[in-house]
Short mmCIF file of C-alpha atoms and ligand atoms in Angstrom, two decimals:
data_model
loop_
_atom_site.label_atom_id
_atom_site.label_comp_id
_atom_site.label_asym_id
_atom_site.label_seq_id
_atom_site.Cartn_x
_atom_site.Cartn_y
_atom_site.Cartn_z
CA MET S 252 114.54 110.52 123.81
CA LYS S 253 111.38 108.55 124.57
CA LYS S 254 111.65 104.80 124.07
CA PHE S 255 108.68 102.93 122.71
CA ASN S 256 106.73 99.79 123.57
CA VAL S 257 105.90 97.69 120.53
CA CYS S 258 103.90 94.52 120.07
CA ILE S 259 104.01 92.39 116.91
CA VAL S 260 100.80 90.45 116.31
CA GLY S 261 101.70 87.37 114.31
CA GLY S 262 104.99 86.70 116.09
CA GLY S 263 105.23 83.32 114.36
CA SER S 264 105.27 84.89 110.91
CA THR S 265 108.12 84.20 108.50
CA PHE S 266 108.55 87.99 108.38
CA THR S 267 109.23 88.37 112.13
CA LEU S 268 112.97 87.59 112.03
CA GLY S 269 113.47 90.47 109.62
CA PHE S 270 111.70 92.76 112.07
CA LEU S 271 113.74 91.60 115.06
CA LYS S 272 116.97 92.23 113.17
CA SER S 273 115.76 95.59 111.89
CA PHE S 274 114.77 96.74 115.38
CA VAL S 275 118.39 96.13 116.38
CA ARG S 276 119.78 97.84 113.31
CA MET S 277 117.49 100.85 113.75
CA LYS S 278 117.66 101.19 117.52
CA GLU S 279 119.16 104.67 117.35
CA GLU S 280 116.43 106.02 115.02
CA PHE S 281 113.53 104.25 116.70
CA PRO S 282 114.53 103.24 120.23
CA LEU S 283 112.55 100.48 121.89
CA ASN S 284 111.87 100.08 125.57
CA LYS S 285 109.85 96.90 125.28
CA LEU S 286 109.06 94.45 122.48
CA VAL S 287 106.48 91.69 122.80
CA LEU S 288 105.65 89.06 120.19
CA PHE S 289 102.10 87.75 120.23
CA ASP S 290 100.72 84.75 118.39
CA ILE S 291 97.85 82.34 118.96
CA ASP S 292 100.14 79.52 117.78
CA LYS S 293 102.53 78.94 120.67
CA ASP S 294 104.65 76.29 119.00
CA ARG S 295 105.19 78.28 115.84
CA GLN S 296 106.16 81.44 117.70
CA GLU S 297 108.47 79.76 120.22
CA PRO S 298 111.59 79.27 118.05
CA ILE S 299 111.32 82.86 116.82
CA GLY S 300 110.94 84.05 120.42
CA LYS S 301 113.99 82.05 121.49
CA PHE S 302 115.98 83.45 118.56
CA GLY S 303 114.91 86.91 119.73
CA GLU S 304 116.12 86.25 123.28
CA ILE S 305 119.58 85.35 121.99
CA LEU S 306 119.69 88.19 119.46
CA PHE S 307 118.75 90.85 122.00
CA LYS S 308 120.97 89.46 124.75
CA GLU S 309 123.91 89.92 122.40
CA ARG S 310 122.94 93.07 120.50
CA PHE S 311 120.33 94.99 122.50
CA PRO S 312 120.59 93.86 126.16
CA GLU S 313 118.71 96.86 127.54
CA LEU S 314 115.55 95.84 125.64
CA ASP S 315 112.70 94.30 127.63
CA PHE S 316 111.69 91.42 125.33
CA ALA S 317 109.00 88.77 125.67
CA TYR S 318 106.82 86.47 123.58
CA THR S 319 103.40 85.38 124.66
CA THR S 320 100.00 83.96 123.74
CA ASP S 321 98.29 86.09 126.40
CA ILE S 322 96.46 89.16 125.09
CA LYS S 323 96.86 91.23 128.25
CA GLU S 324 100.61 90.67 128.39
CA ALA S 325 100.80 91.41 124.67
CA TYR S 326 98.83 94.65 124.51
CA GLU S 327 98.98 96.42 127.87
CA GLY S 328 101.05 99.60 127.79
CA MET S 329 101.84 99.42 124.08
CA ASP S 330 102.58 102.53 122.00
CA PHE S 331 102.53 100.68 118.66
CA VAL S 332 101.02 97.40 117.57
CA PHE S 333 102.37 95.99 114.30
CA MET S 334 99.73 93.68 112.86
CA GLN S 335 100.94 90.96 110.53
CA MET S 336 98.55 88.14 111.27
CA ARG S 337 97.75 85.54 108.63
CA ALA S 338 94.26 84.23 109.35
CA GLY S 339 94.37 80.48 108.73
CA GLY S 340 98.15 80.39 108.27
CA LEU S 341 100.05 79.29 105.18
CA PRO S 342 98.01 76.07 104.81
CA MET S 343 94.88 78.19 104.22
CA ARG S 344 96.82 80.46 101.86
CA ALA S 345 97.57 77.31 99.87
CA LYS S 346 93.84 76.55 99.68
CA ASP S 347 93.02 80.13 98.62
CA GLU S 348 95.41 79.63 95.72
CA HIS S 349 94.73 75.99 94.82
CA ILE S 350 90.93 75.94 94.87
CA PRO S 351 90.34 78.73 92.30
CA LEU S 352 93.22 77.46 90.13
CA SER S 353 91.65 74.01 90.05
CA MET S 354 88.69 75.73 88.35
CA GLY S 355 90.79 77.68 85.87
CA LEU S 356 90.63 80.92 87.90
CA ILE S 357 93.54 82.89 89.31
CA GLY S 358 94.55 81.59 92.73
CA GLN S 359 96.23 84.44 94.55
CA GLU S 360 96.68 85.47 98.17
CA THR S 361 94.99 88.86 97.93
CA CYS S 362 93.36 89.14 94.48
CA GLY S 363 90.25 87.46 93.12
CA ALA S 364 88.43 84.51 94.71
CA GLY S 365 91.35 83.50 96.94
CA GLY S 366 91.78 87.06 98.17
CA MET S 367 88.10 87.27 99.06
CA ALA S 368 88.31 83.95 100.91
CA TYR S 369 91.25 85.25 102.90
CA GLY S 370 89.42 88.55 103.32
CA LEU S 371 86.49 86.95 105.10
CA ARG S 372 88.83 85.08 107.46
CA SER S 373 90.80 88.26 108.14
CA CYS S 374 87.63 90.28 108.87
CA VAL S 375 86.76 87.80 111.61
CA ASP S 376 90.23 87.67 113.18
CA MET S 377 91.27 91.30 112.73
CA ILE S 378 88.10 92.77 114.17
CA LYS S 379 88.36 90.55 117.22
CA ALA S 380 92.07 91.39 117.66
CA ILE S 381 91.50 95.14 117.45
CA HIS S 382 88.73 94.99 120.05
CA ASP S 383 91.20 93.12 122.29
CA ILE S 384 93.89 95.72 121.66
CA ARG S 385 91.54 98.57 122.46
CA THR S 386 90.64 96.89 125.78
CA TYR S 387 94.26 96.99 126.93
CA ALA S 388 95.83 99.77 124.87
CA PRO S 389 93.19 102.36 123.96
CA GLU S 390 95.81 104.85 122.74
CA ALA S 391 98.17 102.57 120.84
CA TRP S 392 98.80 103.16 117.15
CA ILE S 393 97.73 100.09 115.23
CA LEU S 394 99.83 99.66 112.11
CA ASN S 395 98.10 97.07 109.98
CA TYR S 396 99.72 95.27 107.11
CA SER S 397 97.73 92.05 107.47
CA ASN S 398 96.23 90.98 104.19
CA PRO S 399 94.20 91.34 102.13
CA ALA S 400 94.78 94.94 103.19
CA ALA S 401 92.12 96.39 100.88
CA ILE S 402 89.32 94.28 102.34
CA VAL S 403 90.65 94.55 105.89
CA ALA S 404 90.87 98.35 105.61
CA GLU S 405 87.26 98.57 104.43
CA ALA S 406 86.06 96.30 107.25
CA LEU S 407 87.98 98.30 109.89
CA ARG S 408 86.65 101.58 108.51
CA ARG S 409 83.13 100.30 109.20
CA GLU S 410 83.74 98.56 112.53
CA PHE S 411 85.88 101.36 114.04
CA PRO S 412 84.67 104.55 112.33
CA ASP S 413 85.93 106.89 115.04
CA ASP S 414 89.27 105.26 115.68
CA LYS S 415 91.88 107.57 114.16
CA LYS S 416 94.84 105.47 115.24
CA ILE S 417 94.43 102.55 112.87
CA LEU S 418 96.68 102.81 109.83
CA ASN S 419 96.56 100.41 106.87
CA ILE S 420 99.65 100.04 104.78
CA CYS S 421 101.31 97.83 102.19
CA ASP S 422 104.95 97.62 101.22
CA GLN S 423 104.54 96.83 97.53
CA PRO S 424 104.35 100.41 96.18
CA GLU S 425 107.56 101.20 98.04
CA ASN S 426 109.12 97.99 96.71
CA VAL S 427 108.38 99.22 93.19
CA VAL S 428 109.96 102.60 93.95
CA ARG S 429 113.01 100.88 95.42
CA SER S 430 113.23 98.74 92.28
CA CYS S 431 113.19 101.91 90.15
CA SER S 432 116.12 103.23 92.15
CA ARG S 433 117.96 100.00 91.33
CA LEU S 434 117.38 100.70 87.62
CA LEU S 435 118.44 104.32 87.91
CA GLY S 436 121.35 103.60 90.21
CA CYS S 437 120.21 106.17 92.78
CA ASP S 438 119.15 106.22 96.41
CA TRP S 439 115.49 105.22 96.58
CA GLU S 440 114.84 107.84 99.24
CA ASN S 441 115.68 110.50 96.68
CA LEU S 442 112.64 109.42 94.64
CA ASP S 443 109.37 111.26 95.20
CA PRO S 444 106.47 109.30 93.69
CA VAL S 445 102.91 110.28 92.81
CA TYR S 446 100.62 107.27 93.07
CA PHE S 447 96.92 106.41 92.90
CA GLY S 448 94.90 103.24 93.25
CA LEU S 449 93.53 100.71 95.67
CA ASN S 450 95.69 98.37 97.67
CA HIS S 451 97.44 95.96 95.25
CA TYR S 452 95.89 97.81 92.32
CA GLY S 453 97.51 101.11 91.47
CA TRP S 454 99.79 103.17 89.24
CA PHE S 455 102.59 105.69 89.52
CA THR S 456 101.90 108.78 87.43
CA HIS S 457 105.22 110.47 88.23
CA ILE S 458 108.45 109.61 89.97
CA TYR S 459 110.25 112.85 90.70
CA ASP S 460 113.85 113.33 91.60
CA LYS S 461 113.55 114.85 95.07
CA THR S 462 116.59 117.06 94.58
CA THR S 463 115.94 118.49 91.11
CA GLY S 464 112.20 117.96 90.65
CA GLU S 465 112.78 116.21 87.31
CA ASP S 466 110.17 113.58 86.47
CA LEU S 467 112.17 110.38 86.00
CA LEU S 468 109.22 108.30 84.81
CA PRO S 469 109.98 108.76 81.08
CA LYS S 470 113.53 107.53 81.70
CA ILE S 471 112.27 104.62 83.80
CA LYS S 472 109.83 103.65 81.02
CA GLU S 473 112.64 103.55 78.47
CA MET S 474 114.80 101.46 80.77
CA ILE S 475 112.02 98.97 81.47
CA LYS S 476 111.27 98.72 77.76
CA GLU S 477 114.92 97.94 77.02
CA ASN S 478 115.91 95.85 80.01
CA GLY S 479 112.79 94.68 81.86
CA PHE S 480 112.20 95.16 85.57
CA LEU S 481 113.79 93.46 88.57
CA PRO S 482 113.08 93.60 92.30
CA GLN S 483 115.40 95.41 94.67
CA ASP S 484 114.32 93.58 97.82
CA ALA S 485 116.24 90.37 98.53
CA GLU S 486 112.99 88.82 99.80
CA GLN S 487 111.41 89.10 96.36
CA ARG S 488 113.82 86.98 94.32
CA ASP S 489 111.99 83.64 94.12
CA ALA S 490 111.04 82.50 90.61
CA SER S 491 107.43 83.67 90.93
CA TRP S 492 108.52 87.13 92.09
CA LEU S 493 110.95 87.49 89.18
CA ASP S 494 108.14 86.56 86.84
CA THR S 495 105.85 89.08 88.54
CA TYR S 496 108.35 91.92 88.16
CA GLY S 497 108.94 90.83 84.57
CA MET S 498 105.24 91.36 83.84
CA VAL S 499 105.69 95.10 84.44
CA GLN S 500 107.35 95.30 81.02
CA THR S 501 104.34 93.58 79.40
CA ILE S 502 101.87 95.86 81.17
CA MET S 503 103.76 98.97 80.09
CA ALA S 504 103.88 97.80 76.49
CA ASP S 505 100.06 97.71 76.48
CA PHE S 506 99.38 100.65 78.82
CA PRO S 507 102.37 102.98 78.58
CA ASP S 508 100.96 105.97 80.45
CA TYR S 509 101.96 104.99 83.97
CA LEU S 510 104.17 102.60 85.91
CA PRO S 511 101.97 99.83 87.37
CA ASN S 512 101.99 98.13 90.75
CA THR S 513 103.09 94.52 90.16
CA TYR S 514 99.69 93.21 91.30
CA ASP S 515 97.97 94.88 88.34
CA GLN S 516 99.00 91.88 86.23
CA TYR S 517 96.20 89.78 87.71
CA TYR S 518 93.49 92.30 86.81
CA LEU S 519 94.84 93.10 83.34
CA TYR S 520 95.66 89.55 82.20
CA PRO S 521 93.36 87.26 84.19
CA GLU S 522 93.21 84.55 81.53
CA TYR S 523 96.89 84.57 80.73
CA LYS S 524 97.85 84.47 84.41
CA ALA S 525 95.34 81.74 85.28
CA SER S 526 96.72 79.54 82.53
CA HIS S 527 100.35 80.19 83.45
CA LEU S 528 100.23 79.73 87.23
CA ASN S 529 101.15 76.19 88.27
CA PRO S 530 98.13 74.63 90.01
CA GLU S 531 100.39 71.98 91.57
CA PHE S 532 102.87 74.43 93.09
CA THR S 533 101.56 77.88 93.96
CA ARG S 534 103.24 80.77 95.75
CA ALA S 535 102.18 79.33 99.15
CA ASP S 536 104.00 76.10 98.28
CA GLU S 537 107.02 78.10 97.19
CA VAL S 538 107.00 80.02 100.50
CA MET S 539 106.62 76.84 102.56
CA ALA S 540 109.47 75.17 100.64
CA GLY S 541 111.66 78.28 100.78
CA ARG S 542 111.31 81.20 103.19
CA GLU S 543 109.50 79.23 105.90
CA LYS S 544 112.19 76.52 105.94
CA ARG S 545 115.00 79.07 105.89
CA VAL S 546 113.57 81.11 108.76
CA PHE S 547 112.97 78.17 111.07
CA ALA S 548 116.32 76.59 110.17
CA GLU S 549 118.04 79.85 111.09
CA CYS S 550 116.21 79.89 114.44
CA ALA S 551 117.08 76.24 115.14
CA GLU S 552 120.74 76.82 114.39
CA VAL S 553 121.03 79.86 116.65
CA ILE S 554 119.10 78.16 119.45
CA LYS S 555 121.34 75.10 119.22
CA LYS S 556 124.50 77.19 119.41
CA GLY S 557 123.03 79.45 122.07
CA SER S 558 124.54 82.42 120.25
CA LEU S 559 124.17 84.26 116.96
CA GLY S 560 127.51 83.25 115.57
CA ASP S 561 127.47 84.11 111.88
CA GLY S 562 123.67 83.88 111.88
CA PHE S 563 123.20 87.62 112.13
CA ASP S 564 123.58 89.30 108.81
CA ASN S 565 123.28 92.91 107.91
CA ILE S 566 121.16 92.47 104.82
CA SER S 567 118.47 95.14 104.88
CA ASP S 568 114.88 94.01 105.09
CA ALA S 569 112.87 96.48 103.05
CA HIS S 570 109.51 95.59 104.55
CA ALA S 571 110.57 95.80 108.21
CA GLU S 572 112.56 98.94 107.55
CA MET S 573 109.53 100.60 105.99
CA MET S 574 107.23 99.73 108.89
CA ILE S 575 109.72 100.99 111.46
CA LYS S 576 110.03 104.23 109.50
CA VAL S 577 106.25 104.55 109.52
CA ALA S 578 106.24 104.21 113.32
CA GLU S 579 109.10 106.70 113.51
CA ALA S 580 107.18 109.23 111.38
CA ILE S 581 104.28 109.07 113.83
CA ALA S 582 106.42 108.96 116.97
CA TYR S 583 108.48 112.02 116.05
CA ASN S 584 105.89 113.87 113.98
CA LYS S 585 108.17 113.71 110.98
CA ASN S 586 105.55 114.30 108.29
CA ASN S 587 107.47 112.05 105.92
CA ARG S 588 105.80 110.83 102.76
CA HIS S 589 104.50 107.28 102.66
CA ILE S 590 102.05 105.51 100.36
CA LEU S 591 99.12 104.62 102.63
CA ILE S 592 95.60 103.25 102.45
CA ILE S 593 93.12 105.92 103.52
CA GLU S 594 89.46 106.83 103.10
CA ASN S 595 89.27 108.65 99.77
CA ASN S 596 87.31 111.81 100.63
CA GLY S 597 88.42 113.55 97.46
CA ALA S 598 92.01 112.34 97.22
CA ILE S 599 91.02 110.75 93.89
CA ALA S 600 88.49 113.35 92.80
CA ASN S 601 86.28 111.19 90.58
CA MET S 602 86.00 108.25 92.99
CA GLN S 603 83.46 107.80 95.77
CA ASP S 604 84.36 109.37 99.11
CA ASP S 605 84.09 106.22 101.18
CA ALA S 606 86.43 104.09 99.05
CA MET S 607 89.63 102.98 100.77
CA VAL S 608 92.28 104.17 98.34
CA GLU S 609 96.07 104.09 98.25
CA VAL S 610 97.88 107.40 97.70
CA VAL S 611 100.93 109.30 98.91
CA CYS S 612 100.36 110.86 102.33
CA GLU S 613 102.38 112.95 104.70
CA LEU S 614 102.51 111.06 107.96
CA GLY S 615 103.01 112.52 111.41
CA ALA S 616 101.75 112.38 114.97
CA ASN S 617 98.22 113.28 113.89
CA GLY S 618 98.03 110.58 111.28
CA PRO S 619 98.11 110.65 107.48
CA ARG S 620 97.41 113.71 105.34
CA PRO S 621 96.73 112.51 101.80
CA MET S 622 97.98 114.32 98.72
CA ARG S 623 95.27 114.74 96.11
CA VAL S 624 95.75 113.33 92.63
CA GLY S 625 92.73 114.94 90.95
CA ASN S 626 90.62 113.08 88.39
CA ILE S 627 91.98 109.83 87.03
CA PRO S 628 91.40 108.80 83.38
CA GLN S 629 88.30 106.77 82.47
CA PHE S 630 90.14 103.47 81.88
CA TYR S 631 91.70 103.46 85.35
CA LEU S 632 88.53 104.77 86.95
CA GLY S 633 86.55 101.93 85.36
CA LEU S 634 88.94 99.29 86.64
CA LEU S 635 89.05 100.73 90.14
CA VAL S 636 85.33 101.36 90.54
CA ASN S 637 84.76 97.72 89.64
CA GLN S 638 87.22 96.54 92.30
CA VAL S 639 86.02 98.97 94.98
CA SER S 640 82.58 97.47 94.48
CA VAL S 641 83.99 93.95 94.87
CA GLU S 642 85.73 94.92 98.10
CA LYS S 643 82.67 96.66 99.51
CA LEU S 644 80.39 93.75 98.62
CA ILE S 645 82.60 91.15 100.28
CA VAL S 646 82.68 93.29 103.43
CA ASP S 647 78.89 93.58 103.20
CA ALA S 648 78.80 89.77 103.06
CA TYR S 649 80.81 89.67 106.28
CA PHE S 650 78.67 92.18 108.20
CA GLU S 651 75.32 90.92 106.87
CA ASN S 652 76.14 87.19 106.82
CA SER S 653 74.99 87.37 103.24
CA TYR S 654 75.63 84.65 100.68
CA GLN S 655 74.00 86.89 98.08
CA LYS S 656 76.48 89.72 98.65
CA ALA S 657 79.38 87.26 98.48
CA LEU S 658 78.03 85.89 95.20
CA GLU S 659 77.77 89.44 93.85
CA ALA S 660 81.36 90.21 94.91
CA PHE S 661 82.69 87.04 93.31
CA THR S 662 80.70 87.62 90.10
CA LEU S 663 81.85 91.21 89.79
CA SER S 664 85.54 90.41 90.26
CA ARG S 665 87.45 90.64 86.96
CA LEU S 666 89.28 87.51 88.09
CA VAL S 667 86.05 85.47 88.15
CA ASN S 668 83.63 87.48 86.01
CA ASP S 669 80.92 84.86 85.54
CA ALA S 670 78.06 84.04 87.87
CA LYS S 671 78.20 80.28 87.39
CA LYS S 672 81.92 80.16 88.03
CA ALA S 673 81.43 82.53 90.97
CA ARG S 674 78.88 80.25 92.62
CA LYS S 675 81.04 77.17 92.09
CA VAL S 676 84.22 78.64 93.54
CA LEU S 677 82.35 80.37 96.37
CA ASP S 678 80.70 77.10 97.40
CA ALA S 679 84.04 75.29 97.39
CA LEU S 680 85.62 78.06 99.48
CA ILE S 681 82.73 77.99 101.98
CA GLU S 682 83.45 74.29 102.47
CA ALA S 683 87.20 74.89 102.87
CA ASN S 684 86.71 77.77 105.33
CA LYS S 685 84.25 76.12 107.73
CA GLY S 686 84.66 77.59 111.20
CA MET S 687 86.84 80.43 109.89
CA TRP S 688 84.25 82.41 107.93
CA PRO S 689 81.09 84.00 109.21
CA GLU S 690 78.15 81.81 108.30
CA LEU S 691 76.74 82.99 104.94
CA LYS S 692 72.98 82.61 104.66
C1 LIG A 130 104.23 91.91 99.20
C2 LIG A 130 102.86 92.43 99.42
C3 LIG A 130 102.25 91.76 100.60
C4 LIG A 130 102.24 90.29 100.38
C5 LIG A 130 103.63 89.80 100.14
C6 LIG A 130 103.60 88.34 99.78
O1 LIG A 130 105.05 92.27 100.25
O2 LIG A 130 102.80 93.80 99.61
O3 LIG A 130 100.95 92.24 100.77
O4 LIG A 130 101.70 89.59 101.48
O5 LIG A 130 104.21 90.52 99.09
O6 LIG A 130 104.86 87.90 99.76
P1 LIG A 130 105.19 86.36 99.70
O7 LIG A 130 106.67 86.39 99.54
O8 LIG A 130 104.71 85.76 100.98
O9 LIG A 130 104.48 85.81 98.51
MN1 LIG A 131 100.68 94.27 100.26
#
């Protein structure tokens, strides 16, 4: 069985520990030869790298493991590059959330004004990183889940039009499916969803039982109506996540046709959400006070002891597990179904061909093969066409250094929706992102 070389870009991420543990847990299914962590922030990555050295010495000694800030060492000879960079780090995420909220607008990592701010930073950093990767690993599969994935995917589509080995993917649709399995008390892998949308903006039209073919969505709707909706993933249990999952019940009371992605709440209730998010303590603050502290404390403890001790738990990490299964599907031509971000080209029949949409695909060695969903109803089409335009305009702003295009994107966003507010928040974000955005003229 071939063993694979993998690089994780964003080695200092709070998500990396989950990946390291999952690579151990899944070493039979997806065997690694070499694993390299790469980050531009040496100090942040170092404790995670040292944790990795101890973990692999004890649980996976045959693995060739390294962590580095050198691009050649990171990329050369790689089969897969997992991209989880956060342009600007958590401190900039905090600004993306706080600045719009201070103006009464939703402050969110990937949606609305904050998402566009992060999008422009990610365009700069992702495009540079992928050129670097292609210098040293022209054949590597690039699995991108850096955010905001919708904007990043559109930018990569334009910058690398002929590169068929860049895959954009998000874990949230799968998290929703897993959460349905929790409700139903079944194995999530026995659920076969039909899904359409954009990244962080979509709906499930059916959730079939893989064995019998029965559509379980009517049952799921009833259960959500009665009992609400809770996350399955242990990583999504903070107060804000519980509130987010809870909103699924509200959305389905108003729009009962389909099961929504949790992110739809921001587009459907922009005023309600803006007035209920705490401008003094946003999700970034919650992450910095919670997951970030936990992850680095775990590293420090293991490094101090020089061994894992009780520090290695077997709790599954849904996100890491999903990404490793994606790599496995490609590596072994499995043609498994995954919800992926792809160029539309008819997958959603009544949307433009060059939109980056999110649908179920079969995934194998030759990449994703999307499953068509046909025409979507006018309401959903209207919402999505609006947001596709926002995403395209902000990417135009990046490529054309255009303030005007950015202003159009901000104005068109349902989460801003007013030209005066758009100009005000855009100007504040330009100030906050100096040196990290392209210059907008
Ligand atoms: C989900 C989304 C990601 C997002 C993450 C944020 O996994 O799919 O795109 O980055 O949530 O999680 P956090 O816990 O950092 O708020
Ligand atoms: Mn996502």
